[in-house]
Structures are given as C-alpha cells and as structure tokens.
C-alpha cells in the first residue's frame, strides 16, 4: 500500500503541477489586448464639442462637420488639402473617449494659385540668397577667366616673337606649337576657375572629374578627337605645308589653312573645300609642289611613212625652244608604240610645279611641236580605217547629175579603175 501511495503522489506531481506552471508562463508572455470600455467615460456630445471648438479655431476647417456616436467620430464635408485631412484624423484619434475615426470628408482638388505662388516665391528667394552668397566667388571666377585670356594672348605674343627669330621652323610646326600652348593655358585657367568658384573643389578632384568625363566625351565625340589627333600629326610631321598644292582622290587645290580639326583647301576653280584631317591622314595625298619643278609628259604621233629619227629630232628641238621648259633639265623623246594610224612618241620635259605652270607649259609645247612638224612637212595623221571584205560587194557609181544614170560595179573593179585613173 505504501508503494501505491508513493506512485500516486509522484504522478500527481508530474501531471498536476506542470500545467499550472505553463499556464502562468503563457499568462505572463501574452500581451494584454486593448479593450473597449463598457461604461461611457466621455460623452459623444463632449467629443463633438471639443473637436468642433478646435476646428473653429482654425479657419481651414470651416467646411467640415463632426459627429460622434458611441465613441465613433465621423468627418463630413471638404478639406482643402490632404495634409489638413491627415491632421484632423490624427487629432481625433488622440482625443479621449474616441474609439474609431471615420473620415468621410473629401479633399479639394482645385489649384491654389496663391499657395503655389508662395512655394515658387520661396524657392526663388532661396536661389537668390544662394546667388548673393556665391556672388563674390562668381566675380572671382570671371576675373580668373579674364586673366587666363590675357595670359593666353601674352604667351601668343611671346611665341610670335620667338618664331620670328627662328626661320628654320616650318610654318605648320609653328601653328601646332601655338595651338597646343594656347589650349594648355586655357585648360589650366579653367581648372583654377573651377577651384575658385567651387571652394570644395581641389585640383586633384577636378582632374579626376576631367579624366572620368573624358571617357564619356571620347565615346560621344570620337570623330572630333580623331580629327584632332590627325591634325596634330599633320602639323608635326606631314610633308605638305601652307601654300602647297596637293591632290587627294578627286580633290586638287592649294592648302590655305591647317587647324587641329580640319584643313582648308582652295580648289583650282576657286572653291574652298573644308576637309577633315582624318581623310587626309588615311588616304594617299600627292604633294604637287614638294619640289620647285615637275616632269610633264604627252604623246605625239607621226605617220608611218615619215622618218622616225628625223621626227624625233624635230620634236626635241621644238620642246627645248619653249620658254616654259626648264633648259637645265633633260628633254626626252622616245618612240613609244605602233598605234593604229601612227608611230607614237612619248615627250617628257621639266617645268614649274604648280598646276597653272604645268598647263601653260603643256599649251606652249603642243603648239611648238605642231608648228615644227608642219614646217618640216612631217604628217600628223588622222585615224585611218581599212575595210576588208571577204566577198565582192556590189556598188553603184553615179554618172552625171541624174540619180538613174548609175553603173553597177563591184569593189575589186572599182579599186582597179581608181588606181588606173
């Protein structure tokens, strides 16, 4: 029996004591839920009177009516702004005795010009104050830019004096140095201006921003930078200079100006061509005036019945006698080919290098060769055409003025009678 009572006591301790402990723990951990009071603490009339008094104290809530029923507050009417509606709701929720707030009022959607103008005026006022606060810095920045311009012009004047003494420097190289130095002065001046206008800016930050921005600018203006570097290379090492006559593809003219972006070329007909430097850098360019003289060629033909050596001497003497031909250089006349109607000679001589000098010399040489061959009785033949027929071709020879008086003959008999006559 003692064992039975002992076992029963242990069981009661395990199954009876534990539930009460868990119940206490759960009661301790669970938060107390909000409750609605059964007995009315504040009357609905008192809530309406309190909120109405507060709304009447503010003119913005004159169109809003308030009702309270068992602690449920309802708004009806029209709020001017959403901020007013939110403020009224928050006020009612914090009022004693209010259980729920039901906002049934609408918000006015009309544009308040006066209110908007007030916002604009305040923004403009803030901008004006910020402008006045930064005005001394802006004035200092303008002064810095003016000083940069003065320094740039002073450097240009100094370079002009130095280049006037150095005759060995090419004009294009002078322009390159002049333009690069000017660009460098302006970059330095703009960096100083940025540091002056924006006090938080340092030269290191400015150079960093310049480096980051140059990547985006490089992609956006790739062609411009390509022409810029091509112009630098043209001014630095390219063989043509200002005043030279050049030819590239279908363009021939005189170089009038070379900049870091494009080259101005005056065509032979007087038109001005603005050529990107990339085009001149990537395509073949013939510099016509690289030397003071050029070799000119033309082809002249004499009849097969003439003496070849005699005709060569006559042509050579005629060319040497021309004023526009350089007498110190060799005049060459070579028998070139057997053409259809003549033996052709290639005539070569030296004259001035400009296109105008070449045209004038060619005109004089052609006239001199024609006159010399005519004086010597050497024929410059017209093109001959010899027709050979496999069979006899019937022909009619007109006798007299009457078209009916014709005699039928063939080609062979006609040739025989012509040779006999």
mmCIF file with all atom_site columns, N, CA and C in Angstrom, residues 298-325:
data_model
loop_
_atom_site.group_PDB
_atom_site.id
_atom_site.type_symbol
_atom_site.label_atom_id
_atom_site.label_alt_id
_atom_site.label_comp_id
_atom_site.label_asym_id
_atom_site.label_entity_id
_atom_site.label_seq_id
_atom_site.pdbx_PDB_ins_code
_atom_site.Cartn_x
_atom_site.Cartn_y
_atom_site.Cartn_z
_atom_site.occupancy
_atom_site.B_iso_or_equiv
_atom_site.pdbx_formal_charge
_atom_site.auth_seq_id
_atom_site.auth_comp_id
_atom_site.auth_asym_id
_atom_site.auth_atom_id
_atom_site.pdbx_PDB_model_num
ATOM 1  N N  . UNK A 1 298 ? 53.596 63.989 -122.581 1.00 0.00 ? 298 UNK A N  1
ATOM 2  C CA . UNK A 1 298 ? 52.487 63.915 -123.527 1.00 0.00 ? 298 UNK A CA 1
ATOM 3  C C  . UNK A 1 298 ? 52.885 62.972 -124.659 1.00 0.00 ? 298 UNK A C  1
ATOM 4  N N  . UNK A 1 299 ? 51.903 62.531 -125.425 1.00 0.00 ? 299 UNK A N  1
ATOM 5  C CA . UNK A 1 299 ? 52.120 61.585 -126.523 1.00 0.00 ? 299 UNK A CA 1
ATOM 6  C C  . UNK A 1 299 ? 51.850 62.298 -127.841 1.00 0.00 ? 299 UNK A C  1
ATOM 7  N N  . UNK A 1 300 ? 52.795 62.149 -128.781 1.00 0.00 ? 300 UNK A N  1
ATOM 8  C CA . UNK A 1 300 ? 52.674 62.763 -130.112 1.00 0.00 ? 300 UNK A CA 1
ATOM 9  C C  . UNK A 1 300 ? 52.895 61.689 -131.171 1.00 0.00 ? 300 UNK A C  1
ATOM 10 N N  . UNK A 1 301 ? 52.062 61.657 -132.209 1.00 0.00 ? 301 UNK A N  1
ATOM 11 C CA . UNK A 1 301 ? 52.175 60.641 -133.254 1.00 0.00 ? 301 UNK A CA 1
ATOM 12 C C  . UNK A 1 301 ? 52.487 61.233 -134.618 1.00 0.00 ? 301 UNK A C  1
ATOM 13 N N  . UNK A 1 302 ? 53.307 60.504 -135.436 1.00 0.00 ? 302 UNK A N  1
ATOM 14 C CA . UNK A 1 302 ? 53.608 60.886 -136.827 1.00 0.00 ? 302 UNK A CA 1
ATOM 15 C C  . UNK A 1 302 ? 53.243 59.705 -137.714 1.00 0.00 ? 302 UNK A C  1
ATOM 16 N N  . UNK A 1 303 ? 53.075 59.998 -138.989 1.00 0.00 ? 303 UNK A N  1
ATOM 17 C CA . UNK A 1 303 ? 52.615 58.967 -139.922 1.00 0.00 ? 303 UNK A CA 1
ATOM 18 C C  . UNK A 1 303 ? 53.687 57.900 -140.112 1.00 0.00 ? 303 UNK A C  1
ATOM 19 N N  . UNK A 1 304 ? 53.239 56.711 -140.521 1.00 0.00 ? 304 UNK A N  1
ATOM 20 C CA . UNK A 1 304 ? 54.156 55.592 -140.717 1.00 0.00 ? 304 UNK A CA 1
ATOM 21 C C  . UNK A 1 304 ? 55.147 55.867 -141.841 1.00 0.00 ? 304 UNK A C  1
ATOM 22 N N  . UNK A 1 305 ? 54.798 56.735 -142.766 1.00 0.00 ? 305 UNK A N  1
ATOM 23 C CA . UNK A 1 305 ? 55.691 56.988 -143.894 1.00 0.00 ? 305 UNK A CA 1
ATOM 24 C C  . UNK A 1 305 ? 56.797 57.968 -143.602 1.00 0.00 ? 305 UNK A C  1
ATOM 25 N N  . UNK A 1 306 ? 56.828 58.526 -142.417 1.00 0.00 ? 306 UNK A N  1
ATOM 26 C CA . UNK A 1 306 ? 57.850 59.523 -142.082 1.00 0.00 ? 306 UNK A CA 1
ATOM 27 C C  . UNK A 1 306 ? 59.086 58.864 -141.479 1.00 0.00 ? 306 UNK A C  1
ATOM 28 N N  . UNK A 1 307 ? 60.197 59.627 -141.537 1.00 0.00 ? 307 UNK A N  1
ATOM 29 C CA . UNK A 1 307 ? 61.457 59.159 -140.961 1.00 0.00 ? 307 UNK A CA 1
ATOM 30 C C  . UNK A 1 307 ? 61.371 59.286 -139.433 1.00 0.00 ? 307 UNK A C  1
ATOM 31 N N  . UNK A 1 308 ? 61.536 58.193 -138.732 1.00 0.00 ? 308 UNK A N  1
ATOM 32 C CA . UNK A 1 308 ? 61.360 58.173 -137.279 1.00 0.00 ? 308 UNK A CA 1
ATOM 33 C C  . UNK A 1 308 ? 62.421 59.019 -136.582 1.00 0.00 ? 308 UNK A C  1
ATOM 34 N N  . UNK A 1 309 ? 63.678 58.871 -136.955 1.00 0.00 ? 309 UNK A N  1
ATOM 35 C CA . UNK A 1 309 ? 64.755 59.611 -136.290 1.00 0.00 ? 309 UNK A CA 1
ATOM 36 C C  . UNK A 1 309 ? 64.651 61.102 -136.543 1.00 0.00 ? 309 UNK A C  1
ATOM 37 N N  . UNK A 1 310 ? 64.307 61.456 -137.763 1.00 0.00 ? 310 UNK A N  1
ATOM 38 C CA . UNK A 1 310 ? 64.179 62.881 -138.100 1.00 0.00 ? 310 UNK A CA 1
ATOM 39 C C  . UNK A 1 310 ? 63.019 63.511 -137.325 1.00 0.00 ? 310 UNK A C  1
ATOM 40 N N  . UNK A 1 311 ? 61.908 62.793 -137.243 1.00 0.00 ? 311 UNK A N  1
ATOM 41 C CA . UNK A 1 311 ? 60.757 63.311 -136.498 1.00 0.00 ? 311 UNK A CA 1
ATOM 42 C C  . UNK A 1 311 ? 61.104 63.484 -135.029 1.00 0.00 ? 311 UNK A C  1
ATOM 43 N N  . UNK A 1 312 ? 61.894 62.560 -134.455 1.00 0.00 ? 312 UNK A N  1
ATOM 44 C CA . UNK A 1 312 ? 62.291 62.666 -133.053 1.00 0.00 ? 312 UNK A CA 1
ATOM 45 C C  . UNK A 1 312 ? 63.120 63.925 -132.819 1.00 0.00 ? 312 UNK A C  1
ATOM 46 N N  . UNK A 1 313 ? 64.064 64.205 -133.708 1.00 0.00 ? 313 UNK A N  1
ATOM 47 C CA . UNK A 1 313 ? 64.900 65.391 -133.547 1.00 0.00 ? 313 UNK A CA 1
ATOM 48 C C  . UNK A 1 313 ? 64.102 66.678 -133.664 1.00 0.00 ? 313 UNK A C  1
ATOM 49 N N  . UNK A 1 314 ? 63.168 66.703 -134.608 1.00 0.00 ? 314 UNK A N  1
ATOM 50 C CA . UNK A 1 314 ? 62.348 67.905 -134.776 1.00 0.00 ? 314 UNK A CA 1
ATOM 51 C C  . UNK A 1 314 ? 61.514 68.171 -133.524 1.00 0.00 ? 314 UNK A C  1
ATOM 52 N N  . UNK A 1 315 ? 60.930 67.134 -132.951 1.00 0.00 ? 315 UNK A N  1
ATOM 53 C CA . UNK A 1 315 ? 60.111 67.301 -131.734 1.00 0.00 ? 315 UNK A CA 1
ATOM 54 C C  . UNK A 1 315 ? 60.977 67.759 -130.563 1.00 0.00 ? 315 UNK A C  1
ATOM 55 N N  . UNK A 1 316 ? 62.178 67.165 -130.407 1.00 0.00 ? 316 UNK A N  1
ATOM 56 C CA . UNK A 1 316 ? 63.049 67.528 -129.292 1.00 0.00 ? 316 UNK A CA 1
ATOM 57 C C  . UNK A 1 316 ? 63.496 68.982 -129.403 1.00 0.00 ? 316 UNK A C  1
ATOM 58 N N  . UNK A 1 317 ? 63.888 69.422 -130.625 1.00 0.00 ? 317 UNK A N  1
ATOM 59 C CA . UNK A 1 317 ? 64.309 70.819 -130.803 1.00 0.00 ? 317 UNK A CA 1
ATOM 60 C C  . UNK A 1 317 ? 63.165 71.782 -130.515 1.00 0.00 ? 317 UNK A C  1
ATOM 61 N N  . UNK A 1 318 ? 61.949 71.405 -130.904 1.00 0.00 ? 318 UNK A N  1
ATOM 62 C CA . UNK A 1 318 ? 60.798 72.283 -130.668 1.00 0.00 ? 318 UNK A CA 1
ATOM 63 C C  . UNK A 1 318 ? 60.518 72.431 -129.170 1.00 0.00 ? 318 UNK A C  1
ATOM 64 N N  . UNK A 1 319 ? 60.672 71.344 -128.424 1.00 0.00 ? 319 UNK A N  1
ATOM 65 C CA . UNK A 1 319 ? 60.412 71.415 -126.980 1.00 0.00 ? 319 UNK A CA 1
ATOM 66 C C  . UNK A 1 319 ? 61.494 72.234 -126.279 1.00 0.00 ? 319 UNK A C  1
ATOM 67 N N  . UNK A 1 320 ? 62.738 72.058 -126.646 1.00 0.00 ? 320 UNK A N  1
ATOM 68 C CA . UNK A 1 320 ? 63.818 72.798 -125.983 1.00 0.00 ? 320 UNK A CA 1
ATOM 69 C C  . UNK A 1 320 ? 63.696 74.301 -126.201 1.00 0.00 ? 320 UNK A C  1
ATOM 70 N N  . UNK A 1 321 ? 63.073 74.709 -127.299 1.00 0.00 ? 321 UNK A N  1
ATOM 71 C CA . UNK A 1 321 ? 62.950 76.136 -127.602 1.00 0.00 ? 321 UNK A CA 1
ATOM 72 C C  . UNK A 1 321 ? 61.843 76.827 -126.818 1.00 0.00 ? 321 UNK A C  1
ATOM 73 N N  . UNK A 1 322 ? 61.033 76.095 -126.076 1.00 0.00 ? 322 UNK A N  1
ATOM 74 C CA . UNK A 1 322 ? 59.918 76.695 -125.335 1.00 0.00 ? 322 UNK A CA 1
ATOM 75 C C  . UNK A 1 322 ? 60.431 77.422 -124.093 1.00 0.00 ? 322 UNK A C  1
ATOM 76 N N  . UNK A 1 323 ? 59.816 78.553 -123.783 1.00 0.00 ? 323 UNK A N  1
ATOM 77 C CA . UNK A 1 323 ? 60.235 79.365 -122.646 1.00 0.00 ? 323 UNK A CA 1
ATOM 78 C C  . UNK A 1 323 ? 59.894 78.681 -121.326 1.00 0.00 ? 323 UNK A C  1
ATOM 79 N N  . UNK A 1 324 ? 58.750 78.025 -121.271 1.00 0.00 ? 324 UNK A N  1
ATOM 80 C CA . UNK A 1 324 ? 58.298 77.417 -120.011 1.00 0.00 ? 324 UNK A CA 1
ATOM 81 C C  . UNK A 1 324 ? 59.018 76.120 -119.685 1.00 0.00 ? 324 UNK A C  1
ATOM 82 N N  . UNK A 1 325 ? 59.859 75.618 -120.573 1.00 0.00 ? 325 UNK A N  1
ATOM 83 C CA . UNK A 1 325 ? 60.589 74.374 -120.332 1.00 0.00 ? 325 UNK A CA 1
ATOM 84 C C  . UNK A 1 325 ? 61.903 74.705 -119.640 1.00 0.00 ? 325 UNK A C  1
#
